[in-house]
CSV table of C-alpha atoms in Angstrom, one decimal:
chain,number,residue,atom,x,y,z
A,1,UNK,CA,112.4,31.5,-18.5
A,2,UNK,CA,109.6,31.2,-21.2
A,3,UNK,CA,110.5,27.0,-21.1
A,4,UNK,CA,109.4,27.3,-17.6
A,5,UNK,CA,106.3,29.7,-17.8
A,6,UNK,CA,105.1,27.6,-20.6
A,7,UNK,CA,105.4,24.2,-18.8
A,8,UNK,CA,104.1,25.8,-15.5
A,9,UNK,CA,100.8,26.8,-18.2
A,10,UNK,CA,100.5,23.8,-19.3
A,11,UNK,CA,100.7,21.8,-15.8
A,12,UNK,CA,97.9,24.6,-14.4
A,13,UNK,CA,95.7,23.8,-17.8
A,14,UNK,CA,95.7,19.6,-16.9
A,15,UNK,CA,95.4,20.6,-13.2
A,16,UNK,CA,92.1,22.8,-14.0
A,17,UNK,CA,90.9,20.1,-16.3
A,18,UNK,CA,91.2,17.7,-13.4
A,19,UNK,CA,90.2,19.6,-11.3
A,20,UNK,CA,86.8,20.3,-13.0
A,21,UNK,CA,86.0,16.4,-12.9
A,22,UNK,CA,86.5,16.1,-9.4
A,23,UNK,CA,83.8,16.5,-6.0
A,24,UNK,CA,84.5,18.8,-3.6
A,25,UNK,CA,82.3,16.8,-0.6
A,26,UNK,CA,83.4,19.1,2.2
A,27,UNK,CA,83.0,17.6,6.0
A,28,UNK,CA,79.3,16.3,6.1
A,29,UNK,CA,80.3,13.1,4.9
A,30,UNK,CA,83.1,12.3,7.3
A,31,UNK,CA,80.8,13.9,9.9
A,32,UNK,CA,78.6,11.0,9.3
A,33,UNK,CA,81.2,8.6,9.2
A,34,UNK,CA,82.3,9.6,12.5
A,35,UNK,CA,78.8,9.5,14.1
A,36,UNK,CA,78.2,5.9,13.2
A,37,UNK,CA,78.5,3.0,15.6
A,38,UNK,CA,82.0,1.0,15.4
A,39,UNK,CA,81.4,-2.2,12.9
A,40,UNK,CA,82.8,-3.3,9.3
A,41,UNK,CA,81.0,-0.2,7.7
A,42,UNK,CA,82.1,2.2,10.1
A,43,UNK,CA,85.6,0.8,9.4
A,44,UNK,CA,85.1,0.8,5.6
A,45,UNK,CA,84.2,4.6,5.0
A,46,UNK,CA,86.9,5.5,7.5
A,47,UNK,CA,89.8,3.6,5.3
A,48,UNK,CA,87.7,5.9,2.5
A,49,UNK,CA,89.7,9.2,3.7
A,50,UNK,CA,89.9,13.1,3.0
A,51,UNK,CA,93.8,12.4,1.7
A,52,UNK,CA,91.7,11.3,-1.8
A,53,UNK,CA,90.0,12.4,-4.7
A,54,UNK,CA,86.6,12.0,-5.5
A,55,UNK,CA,84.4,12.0,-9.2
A,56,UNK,CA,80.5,12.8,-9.8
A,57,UNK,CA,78.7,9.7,-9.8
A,58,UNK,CA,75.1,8.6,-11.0
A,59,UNK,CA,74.2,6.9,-8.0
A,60,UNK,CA,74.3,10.6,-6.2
A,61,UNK,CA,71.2,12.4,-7.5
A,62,UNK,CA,70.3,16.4,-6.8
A,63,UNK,CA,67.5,16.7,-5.1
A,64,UNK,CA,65.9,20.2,-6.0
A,65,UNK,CA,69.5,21.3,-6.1
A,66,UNK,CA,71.1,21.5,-2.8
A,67,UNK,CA,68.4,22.6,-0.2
A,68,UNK,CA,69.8,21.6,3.0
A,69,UNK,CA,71.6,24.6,3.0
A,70,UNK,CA,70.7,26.8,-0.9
A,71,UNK,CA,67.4,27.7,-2.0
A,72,UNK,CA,65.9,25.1,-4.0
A,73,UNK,CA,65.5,25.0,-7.9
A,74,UNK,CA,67.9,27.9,-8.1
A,75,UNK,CA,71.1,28.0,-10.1
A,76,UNK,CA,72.8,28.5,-6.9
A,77,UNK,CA,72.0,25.3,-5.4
A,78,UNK,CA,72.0,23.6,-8.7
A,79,UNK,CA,76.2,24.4,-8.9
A,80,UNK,CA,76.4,23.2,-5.7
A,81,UNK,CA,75.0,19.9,-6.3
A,82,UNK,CA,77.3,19.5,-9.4
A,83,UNK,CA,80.3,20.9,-7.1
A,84,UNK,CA,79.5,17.9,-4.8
A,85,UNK,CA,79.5,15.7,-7.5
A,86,UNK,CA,76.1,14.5,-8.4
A,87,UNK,CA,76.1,12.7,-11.7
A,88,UNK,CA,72.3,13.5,-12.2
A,89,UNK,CA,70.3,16.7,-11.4
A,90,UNK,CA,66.7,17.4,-10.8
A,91,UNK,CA,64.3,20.6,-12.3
A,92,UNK,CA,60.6,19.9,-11.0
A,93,UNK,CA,58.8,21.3,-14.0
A,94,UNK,CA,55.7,23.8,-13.4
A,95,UNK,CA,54.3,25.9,-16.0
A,96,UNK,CA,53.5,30.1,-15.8
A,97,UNK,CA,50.8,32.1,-16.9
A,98,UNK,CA,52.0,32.6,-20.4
A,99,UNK,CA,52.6,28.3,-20.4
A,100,UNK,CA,56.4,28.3,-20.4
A,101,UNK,CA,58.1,25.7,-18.0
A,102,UNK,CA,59.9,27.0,-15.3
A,103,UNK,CA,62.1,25.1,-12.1
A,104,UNK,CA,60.1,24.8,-8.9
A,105,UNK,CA,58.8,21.7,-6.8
A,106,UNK,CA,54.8,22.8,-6.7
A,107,UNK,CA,52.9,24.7,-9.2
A,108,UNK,CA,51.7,26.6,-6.2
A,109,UNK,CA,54.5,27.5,-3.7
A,110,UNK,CA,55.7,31.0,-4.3
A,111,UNK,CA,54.7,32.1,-1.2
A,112,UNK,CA,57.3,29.8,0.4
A,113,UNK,CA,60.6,29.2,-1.8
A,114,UNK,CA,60.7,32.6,-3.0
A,115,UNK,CA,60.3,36.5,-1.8
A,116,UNK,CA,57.0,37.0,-4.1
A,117,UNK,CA,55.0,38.0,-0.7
A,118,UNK,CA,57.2,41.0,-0.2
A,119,UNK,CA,56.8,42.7,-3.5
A,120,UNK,CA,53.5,43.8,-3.2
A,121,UNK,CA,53.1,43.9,-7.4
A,122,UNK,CA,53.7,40.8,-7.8
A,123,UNK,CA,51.8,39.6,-4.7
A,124,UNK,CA,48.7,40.8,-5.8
A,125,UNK,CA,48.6,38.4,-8.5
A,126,UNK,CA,48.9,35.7,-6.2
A,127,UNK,CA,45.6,32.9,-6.0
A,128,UNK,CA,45.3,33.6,-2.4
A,129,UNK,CA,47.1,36.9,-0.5
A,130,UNK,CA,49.0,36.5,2.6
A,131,UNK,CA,46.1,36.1,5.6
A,132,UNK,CA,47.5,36.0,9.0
A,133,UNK,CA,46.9,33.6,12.2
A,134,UNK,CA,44.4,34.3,14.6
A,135,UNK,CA,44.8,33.0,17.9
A,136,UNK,CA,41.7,33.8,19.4
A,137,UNK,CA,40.2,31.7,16.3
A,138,UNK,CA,42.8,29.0,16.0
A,139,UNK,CA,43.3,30.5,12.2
A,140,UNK,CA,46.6,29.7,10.5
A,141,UNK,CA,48.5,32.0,8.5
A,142,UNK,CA,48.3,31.1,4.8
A,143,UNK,CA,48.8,32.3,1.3
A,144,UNK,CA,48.9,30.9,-2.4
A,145,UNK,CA,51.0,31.7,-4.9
A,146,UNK,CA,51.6,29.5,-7.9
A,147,UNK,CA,53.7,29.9,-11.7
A,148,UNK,CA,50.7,29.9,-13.0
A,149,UNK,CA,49.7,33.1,-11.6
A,150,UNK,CA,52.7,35.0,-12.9
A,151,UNK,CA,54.4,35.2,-16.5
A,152,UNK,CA,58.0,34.0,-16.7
A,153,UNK,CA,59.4,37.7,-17.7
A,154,UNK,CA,57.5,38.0,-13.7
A,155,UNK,CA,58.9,34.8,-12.5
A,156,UNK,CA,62.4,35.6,-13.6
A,157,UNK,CA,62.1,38.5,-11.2
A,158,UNK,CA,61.8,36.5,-8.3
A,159,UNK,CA,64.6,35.9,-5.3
A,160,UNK,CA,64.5,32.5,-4.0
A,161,UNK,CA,64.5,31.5,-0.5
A,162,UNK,CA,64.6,29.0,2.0
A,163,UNK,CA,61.4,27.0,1.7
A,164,UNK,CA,59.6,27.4,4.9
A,165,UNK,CA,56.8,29.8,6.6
A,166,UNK,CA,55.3,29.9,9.6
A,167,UNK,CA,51.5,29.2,9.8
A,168,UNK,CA,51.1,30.7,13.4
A,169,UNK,CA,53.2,33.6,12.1
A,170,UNK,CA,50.8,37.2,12.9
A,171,UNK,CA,52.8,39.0,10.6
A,172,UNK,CA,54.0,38.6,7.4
A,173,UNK,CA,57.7,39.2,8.3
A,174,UNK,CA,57.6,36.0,10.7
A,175,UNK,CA,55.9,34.0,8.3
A,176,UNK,CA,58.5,34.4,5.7
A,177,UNK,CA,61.5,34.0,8.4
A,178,UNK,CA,61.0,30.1,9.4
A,179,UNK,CA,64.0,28.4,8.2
A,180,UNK,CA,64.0,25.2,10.7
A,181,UNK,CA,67.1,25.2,13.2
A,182,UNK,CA,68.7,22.4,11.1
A,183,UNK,CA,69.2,24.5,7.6
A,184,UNK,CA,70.6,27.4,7.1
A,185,UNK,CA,69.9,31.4,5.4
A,186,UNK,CA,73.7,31.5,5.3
A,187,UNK,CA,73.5,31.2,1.4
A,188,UNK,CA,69.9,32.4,0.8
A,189,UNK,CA,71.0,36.1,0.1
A,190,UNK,CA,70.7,35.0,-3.6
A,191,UNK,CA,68.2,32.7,-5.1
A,192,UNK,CA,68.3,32.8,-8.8
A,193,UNK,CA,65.3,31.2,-10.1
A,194,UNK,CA,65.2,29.5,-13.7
A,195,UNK,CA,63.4,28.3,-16.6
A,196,UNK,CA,63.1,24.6,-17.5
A,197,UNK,CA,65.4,25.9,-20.8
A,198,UNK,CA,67.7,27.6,-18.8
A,199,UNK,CA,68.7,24.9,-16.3
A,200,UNK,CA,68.8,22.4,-19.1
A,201,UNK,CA,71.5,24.7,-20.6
A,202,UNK,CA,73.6,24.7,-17.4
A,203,UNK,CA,73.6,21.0,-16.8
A,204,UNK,CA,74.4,20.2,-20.4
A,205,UNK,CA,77.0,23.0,-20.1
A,206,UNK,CA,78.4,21.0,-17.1
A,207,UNK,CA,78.0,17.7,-18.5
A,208,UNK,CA,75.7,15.9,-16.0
A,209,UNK,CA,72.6,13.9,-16.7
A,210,UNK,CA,68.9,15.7,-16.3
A,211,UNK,CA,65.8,14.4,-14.5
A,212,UNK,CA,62.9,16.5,-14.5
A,213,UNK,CA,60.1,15.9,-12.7
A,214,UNK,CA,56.3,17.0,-14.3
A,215,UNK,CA,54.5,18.3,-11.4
A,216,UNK,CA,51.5,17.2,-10.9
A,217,UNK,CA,49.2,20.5,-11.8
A,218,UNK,CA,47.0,22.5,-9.0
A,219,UNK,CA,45.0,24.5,-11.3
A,220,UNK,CA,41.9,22.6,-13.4
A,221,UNK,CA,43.5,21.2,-16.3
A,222,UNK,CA,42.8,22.2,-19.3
A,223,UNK,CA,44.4,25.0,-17.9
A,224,UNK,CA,42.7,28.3,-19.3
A,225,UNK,CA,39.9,25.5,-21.1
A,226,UNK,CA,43.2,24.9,-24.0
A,227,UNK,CA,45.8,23.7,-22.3
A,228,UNK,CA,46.1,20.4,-21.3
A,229,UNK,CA,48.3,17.4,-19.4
A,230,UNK,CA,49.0,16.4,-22.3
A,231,UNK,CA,50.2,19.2,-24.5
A,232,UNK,CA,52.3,20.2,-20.7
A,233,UNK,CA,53.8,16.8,-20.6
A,234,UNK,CA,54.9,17.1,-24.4
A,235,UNK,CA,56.6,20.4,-23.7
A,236,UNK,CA,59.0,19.1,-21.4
A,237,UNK,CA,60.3,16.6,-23.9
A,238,UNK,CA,60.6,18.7,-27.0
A,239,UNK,CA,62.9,21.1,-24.6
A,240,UNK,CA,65.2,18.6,-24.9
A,241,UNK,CA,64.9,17.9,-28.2
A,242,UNK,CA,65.2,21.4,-29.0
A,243,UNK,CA,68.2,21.7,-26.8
A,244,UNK,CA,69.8,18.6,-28.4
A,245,UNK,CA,70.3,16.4,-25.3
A,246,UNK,CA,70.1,12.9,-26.2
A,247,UNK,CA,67.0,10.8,-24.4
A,248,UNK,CA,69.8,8.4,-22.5
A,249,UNK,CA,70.7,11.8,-20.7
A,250,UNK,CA,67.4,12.2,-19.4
A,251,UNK,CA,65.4,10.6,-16.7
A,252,UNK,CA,61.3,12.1,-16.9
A,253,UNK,CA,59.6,11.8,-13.1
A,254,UNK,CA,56.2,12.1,-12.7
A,255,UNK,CA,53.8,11.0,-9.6
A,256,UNK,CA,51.3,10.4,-12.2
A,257,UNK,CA,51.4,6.9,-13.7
A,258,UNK,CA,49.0,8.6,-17.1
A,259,UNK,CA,52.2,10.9,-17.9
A,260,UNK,CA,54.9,7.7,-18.0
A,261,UNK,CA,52.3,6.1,-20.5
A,262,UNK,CA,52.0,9.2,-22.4
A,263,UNK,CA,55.5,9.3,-22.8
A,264,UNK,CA,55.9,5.5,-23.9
A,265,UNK,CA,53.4,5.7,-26.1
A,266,UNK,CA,54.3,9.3,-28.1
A,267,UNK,CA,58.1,9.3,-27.0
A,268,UNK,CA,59.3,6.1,-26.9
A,269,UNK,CA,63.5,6.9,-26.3
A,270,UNK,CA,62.3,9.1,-23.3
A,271,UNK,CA,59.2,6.8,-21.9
A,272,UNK,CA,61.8,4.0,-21.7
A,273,UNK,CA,63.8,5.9,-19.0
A,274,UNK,CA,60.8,7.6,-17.6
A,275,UNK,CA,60.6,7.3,-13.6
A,276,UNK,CA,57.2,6.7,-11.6
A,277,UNK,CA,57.6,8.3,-8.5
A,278,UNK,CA,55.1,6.1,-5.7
A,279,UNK,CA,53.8,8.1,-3.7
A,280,UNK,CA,50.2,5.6,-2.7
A,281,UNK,CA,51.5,5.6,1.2
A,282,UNK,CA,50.2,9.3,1.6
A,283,UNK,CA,47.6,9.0,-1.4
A,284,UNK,CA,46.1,5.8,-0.5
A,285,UNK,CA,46.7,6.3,2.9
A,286,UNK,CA,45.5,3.6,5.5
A,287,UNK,CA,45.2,1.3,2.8
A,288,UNK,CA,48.9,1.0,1.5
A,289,UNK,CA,51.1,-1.2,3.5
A,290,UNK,CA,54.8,-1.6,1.5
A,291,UNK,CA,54.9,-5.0,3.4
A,292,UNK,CA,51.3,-6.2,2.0
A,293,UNK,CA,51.5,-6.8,-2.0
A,294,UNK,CA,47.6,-7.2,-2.1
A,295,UNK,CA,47.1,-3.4,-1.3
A,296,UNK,CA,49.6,-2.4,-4.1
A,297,UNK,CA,47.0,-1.4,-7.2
A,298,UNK,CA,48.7,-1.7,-9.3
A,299,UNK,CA,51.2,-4.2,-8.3
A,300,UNK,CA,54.9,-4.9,-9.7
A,301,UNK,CA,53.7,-7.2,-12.4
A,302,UNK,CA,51.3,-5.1,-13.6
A,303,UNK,CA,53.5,-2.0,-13.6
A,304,UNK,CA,56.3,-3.6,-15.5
A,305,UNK,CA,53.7,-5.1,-18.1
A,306,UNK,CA,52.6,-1.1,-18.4
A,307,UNK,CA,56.3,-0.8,-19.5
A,308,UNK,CA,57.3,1.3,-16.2
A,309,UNK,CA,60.8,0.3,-15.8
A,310,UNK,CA,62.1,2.3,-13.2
A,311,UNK,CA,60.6,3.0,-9.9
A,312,UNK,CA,61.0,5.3,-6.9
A,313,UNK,CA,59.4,5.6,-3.6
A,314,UNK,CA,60.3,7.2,-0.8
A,315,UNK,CA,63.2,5.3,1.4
A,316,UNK,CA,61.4,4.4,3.7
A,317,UNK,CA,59.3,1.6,1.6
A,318,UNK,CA,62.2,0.4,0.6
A,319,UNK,CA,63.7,-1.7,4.0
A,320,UNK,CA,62.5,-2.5,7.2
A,321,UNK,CA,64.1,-3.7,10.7
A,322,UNK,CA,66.2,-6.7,10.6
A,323,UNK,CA,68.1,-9.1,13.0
A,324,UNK,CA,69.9,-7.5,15.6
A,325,UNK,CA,69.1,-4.1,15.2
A,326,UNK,CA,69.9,-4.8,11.5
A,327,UNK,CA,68.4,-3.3,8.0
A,328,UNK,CA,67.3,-5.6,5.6
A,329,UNK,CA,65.1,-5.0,2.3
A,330,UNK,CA,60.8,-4.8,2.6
A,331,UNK,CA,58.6,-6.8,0.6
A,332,UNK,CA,57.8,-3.7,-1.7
A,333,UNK,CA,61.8,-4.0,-2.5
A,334,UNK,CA,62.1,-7.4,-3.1
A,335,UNK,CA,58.7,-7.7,-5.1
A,336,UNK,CA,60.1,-4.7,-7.4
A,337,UNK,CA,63.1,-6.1,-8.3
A,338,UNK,CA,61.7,-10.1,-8.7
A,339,UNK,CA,59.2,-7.7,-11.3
A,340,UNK,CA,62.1,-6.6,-13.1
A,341,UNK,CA,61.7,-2.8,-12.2
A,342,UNK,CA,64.8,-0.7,-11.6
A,343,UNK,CA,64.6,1.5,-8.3
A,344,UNK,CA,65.5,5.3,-7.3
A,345,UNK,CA,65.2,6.0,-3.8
A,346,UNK,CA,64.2,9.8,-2.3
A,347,UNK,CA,65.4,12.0,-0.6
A,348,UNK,CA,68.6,11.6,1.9
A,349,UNK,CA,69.9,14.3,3.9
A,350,UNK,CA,65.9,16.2,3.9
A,351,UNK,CA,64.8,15.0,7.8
A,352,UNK,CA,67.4,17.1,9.8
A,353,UNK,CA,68.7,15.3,13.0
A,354,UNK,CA,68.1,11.8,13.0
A,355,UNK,CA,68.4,11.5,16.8
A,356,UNK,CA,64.9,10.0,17.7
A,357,UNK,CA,63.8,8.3,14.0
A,358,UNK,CA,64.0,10.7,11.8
A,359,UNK,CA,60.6,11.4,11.0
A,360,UNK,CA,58.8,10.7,7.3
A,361,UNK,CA,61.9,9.1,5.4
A,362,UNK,CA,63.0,6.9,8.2
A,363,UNK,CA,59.5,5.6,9.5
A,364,UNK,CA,59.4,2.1,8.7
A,365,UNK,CA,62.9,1.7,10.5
A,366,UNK,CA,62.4,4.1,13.4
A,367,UNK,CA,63.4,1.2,15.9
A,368,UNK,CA,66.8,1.3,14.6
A,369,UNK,CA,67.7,4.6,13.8
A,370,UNK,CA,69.2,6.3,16.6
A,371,UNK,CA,71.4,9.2,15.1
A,372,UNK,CA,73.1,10.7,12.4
A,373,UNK,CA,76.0,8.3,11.4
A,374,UNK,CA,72.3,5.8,10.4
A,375,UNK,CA,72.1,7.4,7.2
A,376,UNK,CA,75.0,5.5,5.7
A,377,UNK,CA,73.7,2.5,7.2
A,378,UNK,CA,70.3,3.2,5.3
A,379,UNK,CA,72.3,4.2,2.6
A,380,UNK,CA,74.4,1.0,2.0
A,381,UNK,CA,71.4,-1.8,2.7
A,382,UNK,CA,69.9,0.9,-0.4
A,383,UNK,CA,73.4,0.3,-2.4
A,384,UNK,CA,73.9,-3.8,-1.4
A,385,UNK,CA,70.8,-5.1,-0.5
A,386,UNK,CA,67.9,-3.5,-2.3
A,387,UNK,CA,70.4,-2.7,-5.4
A,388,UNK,CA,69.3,0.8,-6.0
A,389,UNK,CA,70.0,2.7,-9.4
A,390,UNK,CA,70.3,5.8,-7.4
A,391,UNK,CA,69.5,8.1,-4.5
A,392,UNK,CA,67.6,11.8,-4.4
A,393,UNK,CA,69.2,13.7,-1.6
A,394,UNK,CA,69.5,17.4,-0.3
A,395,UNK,CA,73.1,17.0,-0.2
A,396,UNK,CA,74.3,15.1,-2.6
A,397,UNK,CA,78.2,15.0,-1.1
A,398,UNK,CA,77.3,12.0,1.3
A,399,UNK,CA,75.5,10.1,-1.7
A,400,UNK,CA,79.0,11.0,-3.9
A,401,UNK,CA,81.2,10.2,-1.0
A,402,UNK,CA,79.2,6.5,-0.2
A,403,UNK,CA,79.7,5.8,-4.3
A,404,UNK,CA,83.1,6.5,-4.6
A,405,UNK,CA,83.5,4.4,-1.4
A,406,UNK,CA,82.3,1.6,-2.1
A,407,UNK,CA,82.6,1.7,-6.5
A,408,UNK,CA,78.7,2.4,-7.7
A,409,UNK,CA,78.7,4.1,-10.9
C-alpha cells in the first residue's frame, strides 16, 4: 500500500510539473477557427484540435495582461495571460508622486482603469475632479487622475477596473459603469494593482520574459523641476538589475525614439533589445501614409543606422488588401524588414466584433475583413508573410494557439 501511494505521489508531482508548462487556451481560439471561411487555413487550425496540448510561446505577447475580459495591469489579468500561455508579458511603466514606478498604460488614467473616483480621499488628489456632462451645453463628463498624483503606499490601495467611462454620463455612477458590450465585469470584482518591482517578481517567479513599456509622461518633465526623462528611463532598468533578471529577458518599449537611444547609449545589453513602438499614423497624422516611404521621418534606414533594431506599429501598417480578397504585406513591412529591423505587431483581440472592419487595428484592410474568424487570417500573413517576432494581444490564447499551430517559437 505505501509502494502504491508513493508511486501515485510521484506520478501527481511529474503530472503538476507538466502541467505548470502547459496553456490552458479555453474556447476563443477554436471559436475563431470556426468562424473563418473554408480554405487551407481554415483546414490547418482545424487539424490543430482541443484533443492536444499546448506550451507558452514568445510569439504570443500580453497585452496589459488580459483586458478583454480582467482589468488591465493587474495581477489578475497578468496570471491569466501566463495561464494562456504567453511567453512575454507587458507592465506599462508610470511613475507616482513619491517617483516609484508602478503598472498602468497612462500616467493619467485613474479615473478610468481603477475605482479612485469613488473614494472621495483619494479623489481629491486627483489633477482634475469628476465634472459631469451637460446636455443643454454639449459638455462631456471628464476627470484626471494620474500616478503622479498619488504615492504608491495610495496607489497600492486602489481596485482596478474595467477601463472605460462614459463621457455623456450625468452622474458619476454611470460614468464609471461603461464596460462596452463586447467585454466583460464578470472578473472585475478584484483588480490588484502593482508596482513595476512587484510584477517583475511574479513574472520571474513564473519564468516568462518581461517587456515594459516607459510611458510617455503627461506632467512637465522635470517632474517637480528634479526629476527628469532621463533619470525615469534609468529607473526602469536598474529594477531589473536589482531584481537580477538578465537583459536577454527583457524587451524596453517606448513611443519615444530619445528613450531607445538613451538606453543604447547608457545600457547597451538592454538598448539592444529595446522596442520603438510607431505610433506617427496618429501623431503625424495626415502626413503618414505606411504605403509612402517619403513621409516616414525617419525612415527604415535611418532608424536601423540609430541602432533601433526592433520595431512595432500597430497591425494595421503592417499589410494591406491583396488579390482576391487576399492579405499581403504593405510597403512599411517590406521596407522594415529589407532595413534589417525585427517587428512586433499590436494589439489582437482589442477591436471587439470584427463584423463590419474592425475599426482602428484593421483599417488598412477594412475591404476584406468581414468577421471574426479574419483575425487568424491577419494573424498568419503577420506569422508567414511579414515574418513577425511577435504579437501584443488582449487575449493572448489565440496568439498561443496560432504558434503552437503552426511551430513559431
Amino acid at each position: 500500500m505505501r509502494t502504491l501511494v508513493a508511486t501515485l505521489a510521484l506520478v501527481l508531482a511529474a503530472s503538476a510539473g507538466s502541467a505548470a508548462e502547459q496553456a490552458q487556451l479555453g474556447p476563443r481560439p477554436f471559436y475563431l477557427v470556426d468562424s473563418l471561411k473554408p480554405g487551407p487555413l481554415k483546414d490547418r487550425l482545424s487539424a490543430c484540435g482541443v484533443d492536444r496540448s499546448y506550451s507558452p510561446r514568445r510569439f504570443s505577447i500580453s497585452h496589459r495582461g488580459a483586458p478583454l475580459q480582467f482589468p488591465e495591469h493587474t495581477r489578475e489579468g497578468v496570471m491569466a495571460a501566463y495561464r494562456m500561455g504567453a511567453g512575454i508579458i507587458e507592465c506599462d511603466v508610470a511613475f507616482t508622486r513619491d517617483r516609484q514606478l508602478v503598472c498602468r498604460h497612462s500616467q493619467c488614467d485613474l479615473h478610468t482603469t481603477t475605482d479612485i473616483l469613488a473614494r472621495p480621499d483619494l479623489a481629491a488628489k486627483c489633477t482634475k475632479g469628476f465634472e459631469p456632462a451637460d446636455p443643454a451645453t454639449g459638455r462631456k463628463a471628464s476627470a484626471k487622475c494620474c500616478t503622479s498624483d498619488l504615492t504608491l503606499a495610495e496607489f497600492k490601495t486602489l481596485n482596478g477596473k474595467m477601463d472605460a467611462a462614459d463621457p455623456d454620463a450625468t452622474t458619476l455612477a454611470a460614468y464609471m459603469n461603461a464596460t462596452p458590450r463586447w467585454r466583460t465585469d464578470l472578473y472585475a470584482t478584484t483588480g490588484t494593482l502593482m508596482s513595476h518591482r512587484e510584477y517583475i517578481a511574479l513574472v520571474k517567479s513564473l519564468g516568462r520574459k518581461f517587456t515594459p513599456e516607459l510611458k510617455v509622461p503627461q506632467v512637465p518633465m522635470p517632474f517637480e523641476g528634479s526629476y527628469t526623462q532621463d533619470q525615469y528611463a534609468q529607473a526602469l532598468i536598474d529594477d531589473y538589475k536589482a531584481a537580477g533578471i538578465p537583459a536577454a529577458d527583457v524587451f524596453p518599449q517606448s513611443f519615444q525614439l530619445r528613450d531607445v537611444q538613451y538606453w543604447l547609449a547608457k545600457d547597451p545589453e538592454f538598448g539592444r533589445q529595446a522596442v520603438f513602438l510607431d505610433d506617427r499614423d496618429e501623431r503625424e497624422a495626415g502626413r503618414f501614409d505606411p504605403e509612402k516611404p517619403e513621409t516616414w521621418k525617419p525612415g527604415m534606414a535611418e532608424l536601423a543606422g540609430m541602432g533601433v533594431r526592433i520595431l512595432a506599429p500597430p497591425l494595421w501598417m503592417l499589410v494591406r488588401p491583396g488579390p482576391d480578397g487576399t492579405i499581403e504585406p504593405s510597403t512599411y513591412a517590406r521596407e522594415a524588414k529589407k532595413a534589417g529591423l525585427q517587428l512586433i505587431a499590436w494589439s489582437l483581440e482589442r477591436s471587439g466584433p470584427l463584423k463590419g472592419g474592425g475599426g482602428y487595428y484593421y483599417q488598412s484592410i477594412k475591404p476584406v475583413v468581414t468577421g471574426d474568424g479574419d483575425a487568424l487570417r491577419l494573424l498568419d500573413v503577420l506569422h508567414r508573410e511579414v515574418g513577425v517576432l511577435g504579437v501584443f494581444s488582449d487575449w493572448p490564447a489565440t496568439a498561443t494557439f496560432y504558434a503552437n499551430c503552426v511551430g513559431a517559437d
